[in-house]
Amino acid sequence: MQSVVSVIEEVIPDIMYTLQNRYHILRNVFLLGPVGRRVLADRMGITERVLRTESEGLKKQGLIKTSKMGMELTEKGETVYHQLDQLMGQLLGMREKEKQLASYLEIEQCVIISGDIDDQPKLREEIGRAAMEALNFLLPEGDNIIAVMGGTTMAEVANQMNETLSRKRKLLFVPARGGLGESLNIQANSITSLMAQRAGGENRVLYVPEQVSEETYKPLLQEPGIKKTLKLVNDANCVLFGIGNAKLMAERRGMNEDVLALIKNKAAVGEAFGEFYDQSGEVVYKIPRIGMQSKNLANIASVIAVAGGKSKAKAIEAYMKKAPGHTWLITDEGAANEILTGITL
């Protein structure tokens, strides 16, 4: 790819300069739009005159539209932006960083989205879209059972799904855990229902609390409906899950003061599958739970973790120390750069 661009630059010397300028304008309009010209120029560190010239060209091409509220991408513009984002990732060396991060974490594949979700929440859409593309690449034709965890990140993945995923595939989405007590829109049951609706598949439900006492746990496992869904979870050939900050996840689950103190004293940095782990990846506290366990992942063909933001870097790095080698990670530059600090990028 880079050699092709070099040849083109011999004929059109300014092509990469123009391409990068227009890419950055499209990207910022996507993230901030609708946005005024002055605000956008300040954000990009360019003059309004330069921005006016470039944005007028993009407007003539039908990629940007303007209103009293400011500039925003057209439907065509959004499609072109996402295609260009992938191309620029290759041209600007993002693919090399992905290889480096995967090698460092000792997992199969990393996909890195430009930017940092902590600063640009709209990037969640791009991470969700990248997860959808990873699914489309990994899932075989025919029958597929996708086990899905709950959480805000998984909810965004669901929002980005579409029926291209069900071409030549029969999809069944199942909740990988119980989740009653959480906000409805981030429960695994709600997320699998939305995924099935948007991707053209089917779903099953698991109406049980995520956290239960041992006395309650064993009888629940014998309930026919629960037993049937858990069998599907165990038969899944793909799992989608997020990685959370230990303290935030403990607070979100409403854990008591003793557990919060334990997590703090044991220096837990992250959480996944109901397990709180420290920087070395060792589990320091585990929630008694109904659903998929981390030990099951080694036997699942496709394992996709989705987490981004500089604030989650420690959690991601620590979790990956125990992750199966065939794991895929969908993340962003904020997390990737933080993890790779001290390594030549």
Coordinates of C-alpha atoms in Angstrom, one line a residue:
M1 CA 0.0 0.0 0.0
Q2 CA 2.7 2.5 1.0
S3 CA 4.7 1.8 -2.2
V4 CA 1.6 2.5 -4.3
V5 CA 1.1 5.9 -2.5
S6 CA 4.8 6.7 -3.1
V7 CA 4.4 6.2 -6.8
I8 CA 1.3 8.4 -6.9
E9 CA 3.1 11.1 -4.9
E10 CA 5.7 11.2 -7.7
V11 CA 2.9 12.4 -10.0
I12 CA 0.8 14.3 -7.5
P13 CA 3.3 15.5 -4.8
D14 CA 0.6 17.0 -2.5
I15 CA -1.8 14.1 -2.6
M16 CA -1.1 12.8 0.9
Y17 CA -1.1 16.3 2.4
T18 CA -4.6 16.9 0.9
L19 CA -5.9 13.5 1.8
Q20 CA -4.8 13.8 5.4
N21 CA -6.3 17.3 5.7
R22 CA -9.6 16.2 4.4
Y23 CA -9.6 13.0 6.4
H24 CA -9.0 15.0 9.6
I25 CA -11.8 17.4 8.7
L26 CA -14.2 14.5 8.1
R27 CA -13.2 12.8 11.3
N28 CA -13.7 15.9 13.4
V29 CA -17.0 16.7 11.9
F30 CA -18.1 13.1 12.5
L31 CA -17.0 13.3 16.2
L32 CA -18.2 16.8 16.9
G33 CA -21.0 17.5 14.4
P34 CA -23.0 19.5 14.1
V35 CA -20.1 21.9 14.7
G36 CA -19.4 25.5 13.7
R37 CA -16.5 26.5 11.5
R38 CA -14.7 28.5 14.2
V39 CA -14.9 25.8 16.8
L40 CA -13.7 23.2 14.3
A41 CA -10.8 25.3 13.2
D42 CA -9.7 25.9 16.8
R43 CA -10.0 22.2 17.5
M44 CA -7.9 21.3 14.5
G45 CA -5.4 24.1 14.9
I46 CA -5.9 25.5 11.5
T47 CA -7.2 28.9 10.2
E48 CA -10.8 29.4 9.3
R49 CA -9.7 30.3 5.8
V50 CA -8.0 26.9 5.2
L51 CA -11.0 25.1 6.8
R52 CA -13.4 27.0 4.6
T53 CA -11.6 26.1 1.4
E54 CA -11.4 22.4 2.3
S55 CA -14.9 22.1 3.7
E56 CA -16.4 23.8 0.6
G57 CA -14.7 21.1 -1.5
L58 CA -16.1 18.4 0.7
K59 CA -19.5 20.0 0.5
K60 CA -19.5 20.0 -3.3
Q61 CA -18.7 16.3 -3.2
G62 CA -21.8 15.7 -1.1
L63 CA -19.8 14.6 2.0
I64 CA -20.7 17.5 4.3
K65 CA -23.9 19.5 4.8
T66 CA -24.3 22.8 6.7
S67 CA -27.1 24.2 8.7
K68 CA -27.6 27.0 11.4
M69 CA -26.2 24.5 13.9
G70 CA -23.0 23.9 11.9
M71 CA -21.4 21.3 9.7
E72 CA -22.2 17.6 9.8
L73 CA -21.6 14.6 7.6
T74 CA -24.2 13.5 5.0
E75 CA -25.1 9.8 4.8
K76 CA -22.7 9.5 1.9
G77 CA -20.0 11.4 3.9
E78 CA -20.3 9.0 6.9
T79 CA -19.9 6.0 4.6
V80 CA -16.9 7.5 2.9
Y81 CA -15.4 8.6 6.2
H82 CA -15.5 5.0 7.6
Q83 CA -13.9 3.6 4.4
L84 CA -11.3 6.3 4.5
D85 CA -10.6 5.6 8.2
Q86 CA -9.6 2.1 7.4
L87 CA -7.4 3.2 4.6
M88 CA -5.7 5.9 6.6
G89 CA -5.0 3.4 9.4
Q90 CA -2.9 1.4 6.9
L91 CA -1.2 4.4 5.5
L92 CA -0.4 6.0 8.9
G93 CA 1.0 2.9 10.4
M94 CA -1.9 1.8 12.6
R95 CA -1.7 -1.8 11.3
E96 CA 1.9 -2.0 12.6
K97 CA 0.8 -0.8 16.0
E98 CA -1.9 -3.5 16.0
K99 CA 0.7 -6.2 15.3
Q100 CA 2.9 -4.8 18.0
L101 CA 0.2 -4.7 20.7
A102 CA -1.0 -8.2 19.8
S103 CA 2.6 -9.5 20.1
Y104 CA 3.1 -7.7 23.5
L105 CA -0.2 -9.0 24.9
E106 CA 0.5 -12.5 23.3
I107 CA -2.9 -12.7 21.7
E108 CA -4.0 -13.4 18.1
Q109 CA -5.2 -10.1 16.9
C110 CA -5.7 -6.4 17.9
V111 CA -7.9 -3.9 16.2
I112 CA -7.1 -0.3 17.2
I113 CA -9.5 2.6 16.5
S114 CA -7.9 6.1 16.2
G115 CA -8.5 8.4 19.3
D116 CA -9.4 7.9 22.9
I117 CA -13.0 7.1 24.0
D118 CA -12.3 8.8 27.3
D119 CA -12.1 12.1 25.5
Q120 CA -14.3 11.3 22.5
P121 CA -17.4 9.2 23.6
K122 CA -18.7 9.1 20.1
L123 CA -15.8 6.8 19.2
R124 CA -17.8 4.0 20.9
E125 CA -19.7 3.8 17.6
E126 CA -16.4 3.1 15.8
I127 CA -15.4 0.5 18.4
G128 CA -18.8 -1.1 18.1
R129 CA -18.5 -1.2 14.3
A130 CA -15.0 -2.7 14.5
A131 CA -16.4 -5.5 16.7
M132 CA -19.1 -6.1 14.2
E133 CA -16.5 -6.4 11.4
A134 CA -14.5 -8.8 13.5
L135 CA -17.5 -11.0 14.0
N136 CA -18.2 -10.9 10.3
F137 CA -14.6 -12.1 9.6
L138 CA -14.5 -14.8 12.3
L139 CA -17.9 -16.5 12.2
P140 CA -18.2 -19.5 9.9
E141 CA -21.1 -20.0 7.5
G142 CA -24.0 -22.0 9.0
D143 CA -25.1 -22.2 12.6
N144 CA -23.5 -20.0 15.2
I145 CA -24.1 -19.4 18.9
I146 CA -22.8 -16.1 20.2
A147 CA -22.6 -15.7 23.9
V148 CA -22.7 -12.1 25.0
M149 CA -21.9 -10.4 28.3
G150 CA -23.6 -7.2 29.5
G151 CA -22.3 -3.7 29.9
T152 CA -22.2 -0.3 28.2
T153 CA -19.6 -1.4 25.6
M154 CA -21.6 -4.5 24.5
A155 CA -24.7 -2.3 24.2
E156 CA -22.9 -0.1 21.7
V157 CA -21.7 -3.2 19.8
A158 CA -25.4 -4.2 19.5
N159 CA -26.3 -0.8 18.1
Q160 CA -23.8 -1.2 15.3
M161 CA -24.9 -4.6 14.1
N162 CA -26.7 -5.1 10.8
E163 CA -28.1 -8.0 8.7
T164 CA -24.9 -8.4 6.7
L165 CA -23.8 -10.6 9.6
S166 CA -26.6 -13.2 8.9
R167 CA -25.7 -13.7 5.2
K168 CA -25.1 -17.5 4.9
R169 CA -25.3 -17.8 8.7
K170 CA -27.9 -18.8 11.2
L171 CA -27.3 -16.7 14.3
L172 CA -28.4 -17.4 17.9
F173 CA -27.4 -14.8 20.5
V174 CA -27.5 -16.0 24.2
P175 CA -26.7 -14.1 27.4
A176 CA -23.4 -15.3 28.9
R177 CA -24.6 -14.4 32.4
G178 CA -27.5 -13.4 34.5
G179 CA -28.0 -9.7 35.1
L180 CA -31.2 -8.8 36.9
G181 CA -30.6 -5.7 39.0
E182 CA -28.5 -3.9 36.5
S183 CA -30.0 -1.1 34.3
L184 CA -32.2 -2.8 31.7
N185 CA -30.4 -1.5 28.6
I186 CA -27.0 -2.9 29.6
Q187 CA -28.3 -6.4 30.8
A188 CA -27.1 -9.3 28.7
N189 CA -30.7 -10.3 28.0
S190 CA -31.5 -6.9 26.5
I191 CA -28.3 -6.7 24.5
T192 CA -28.7 -10.2 22.9
S193 CA -32.3 -9.3 22.0
L194 CA -31.1 -6.1 20.2
M195 CA -28.3 -8.0 18.5
A196 CA -30.7 -10.6 17.2
Q197 CA -33.1 -7.9 16.0
R198 CA -30.5 -5.9 14.2
A199 CA -28.4 -8.8 12.8
G200 CA -31.3 -10.9 11.6
G201 CA -30.9 -13.7 14.2
E202 CA -32.6 -15.2 17.2
N203 CA -32.0 -14.9 20.9
R204 CA -32.6 -16.7 24.2
V205 CA -33.0 -15.2 27.7
L206 CA -31.5 -16.0 31.1
Y207 CA -33.7 -14.5 33.7
V208 CA -31.6 -15.0 36.8
P209 CA -29.6 -12.7 39.1
E210 CA -25.9 -12.5 38.3
Q211 CA -25.0 -12.6 42.0
V212 CA -26.6 -15.4 44.0
S213 CA -25.9 -17.2 47.3
E214 CA -24.7 -20.8 47.1
E215 CA -28.0 -22.0 48.6
T216 CA -29.9 -20.3 45.7
Y217 CA -27.3 -21.2 43.0
K218 CA -27.7 -25.0 42.9
P219 CA -31.5 -25.2 42.7
L220 CA -31.6 -22.6 39.9
L221 CA -29.3 -24.7 37.8
Q222 CA -32.0 -27.4 37.8
E223 CA -34.7 -25.2 36.4
P224 CA -35.6 -26.4 32.9
G225 CA -35.5 -23.0 31.2
I226 CA -32.3 -22.0 32.8
K227 CA -30.7 -25.4 32.2
K228 CA -31.6 -25.1 28.5
T229 CA -30.1 -21.6 28.1
L230 CA -27.0 -22.6 30.0
K231 CA -26.5 -25.6 27.6
L232 CA -26.6 -23.1 24.7
V233 CA -24.0 -20.9 26.5
N234 CA -21.8 -23.9 26.9
D235 CA -22.2 -24.8 23.2
A236 CA -21.3 -21.3 22.0
N237 CA -18.6 -21.0 19.3
C238 CA -18.1 -17.2 19.9
V239 CA -18.1 -15.0 23.0
L240 CA -18.3 -11.2 23.1
F241 CA -17.4 -9.4 26.3
G242 CA -16.1 -6.2 27.8
I243 CA -13.3 -5.5 30.3
G244 CA -14.1 -3.1 33.2
N245 CA -12.3 -1.0 35.7
A246 CA -12.4 -2.9 39.0
K247 CA -13.6 -0.1 41.3
L248 CA -16.2 1.2 38.9
M249 CA -17.6 -2.3 38.2
A250 CA -17.8 -3.1 42.0
E251 CA -19.7 0.1 42.6
R252 CA -22.0 -0.4 39.7
R253 CA -22.9 -3.8 41.0
G254 CA -23.7 -2.3 44.4
M255 CA -21.2 -4.5 46.3
N256 CA -21.0 -4.1 50.1
E257 CA -18.3 -2.2 51.9
D258 CA -16.4 -5.3 52.9
V259 CA -16.1 -6.4 49.3
L260 CA -15.1 -2.9 48.2
A261 CA -12.4 -2.8 50.8
L262 CA -11.1 -6.2 49.8
I263 CA -10.9 -5.2 46.1
K264 CA -9.0 -2.0 47.2
N265 CA -6.7 -3.8 49.6
K266 CA -5.9 -6.5 47.0
A267 CA -5.1 -3.8 44.4
A268 CA -7.6 -5.1 41.8
V269 CA -7.4 -3.2 38.6
G270 CA -9.9 -4.9 36.3
E271 CA -13.0 -7.1 36.0
A272 CA -14.3 -9.6 33.5
F273 CA -16.6 -12.6 33.8
G274 CA -17.3 -11.6 37.4
E275 CA -13.7 -11.9 38.4
F276 CA -11.7 -9.1 39.9
Y277 CA -7.9 -9.3 39.1
D278 CA -4.8 -7.5 40.0
Q279 CA -2.0 -6.1 37.8
S280 CA -0.4 -9.6 37.4
G281 CA -3.7 -11.0 36.2
E282 CA -4.4 -13.0 39.4
V283 CA -8.0 -13.2 40.5
V284 CA -8.4 -11.6 44.0
Y285 CA -12.2 -11.8 44.2
K286 CA -14.9 -13.8 42.3
I287 CA -18.6 -13.2 42.3
P288 CA -20.6 -16.5 42.7
R289 CA -22.5 -16.4 39.5
I290 CA -24.6 -18.3 37.0
G291 CA -23.3 -18.2 33.4
M292 CA -20.1 -18.4 31.5
Q293 CA -16.8 -18.6 33.4
S294 CA -13.4 -17.4 32.1
K295 CA -12.1 -21.0 32.3
N296 CA -14.5 -21.9 29.5
L297 CA -12.9 -19.5 26.9
A298 CA -10.1 -21.9 25.9
N299 CA -12.6 -24.2 24.3
I300 CA -14.5 -21.4 22.4
A301 CA -13.4 -20.9 18.8
S302 CA -13.8 -17.1 18.7
V303 CA -13.1 -14.9 21.7
I304 CA -13.6 -11.2 21.2
A305 CA -12.8 -8.6 24.0
V306 CA -14.0 -5.1 23.5
A307 CA -12.6 -2.2 25.7
G308 CA -11.1 1.2 25.1
G309 CA -10.0 4.4 26.7
K310 CA -6.7 5.2 28.5
S311 CA -8.5 4.7 31.8
K312 CA -8.9 1.0 31.0
A313 CA -5.3 0.3 29.9
K314 CA -4.3 -1.3 33.2
A315 CA -7.4 -3.5 33.2
I316 CA -6.9 -4.6 29.6
E317 CA -3.2 -5.4 30.1
A318 CA -3.8 -7.3 33.3
Y319 CA -6.7 -9.4 31.9
M320 CA -4.7 -10.4 28.8
K321 CA -2.0 -12.0 31.0
K322 CA -4.5 -14.9 31.5
A323 CA -6.4 -14.7 28.3
P324 CA -6.4 -17.5 25.7
G325 CA -3.9 -17.0 22.9
H326 CA -6.6 -16.9 20.2
T327 CA -8.3 -13.8 21.8
W328 CA -9.1 -10.8 19.6
L329 CA -9.0 -7.3 21.3
I330 CA -10.9 -4.4 19.9
T331 CA -9.6 -1.2 21.5
D332 CA -8.5 2.4 20.8
E333 CA -5.3 4.4 20.6
G334 CA -5.8 5.8 24.1
A335 CA -5.6 2.3 25.7
A336 CA -3.0 1.0 23.2
N337 CA -0.6 3.8 23.6
E338 CA -0.8 3.6 27.4
I339 CA -0.2 -0.1 27.3
L340 CA 2.8 0.3 25.0
T341 CA 4.4 3.1 27.0
G342 CA 8.1 2.4 27.2
I343 CA 8.0 0.3 24.0
T344 CA 9.1 1.9 20.7
L345 CA 6.0 2.7 18.8

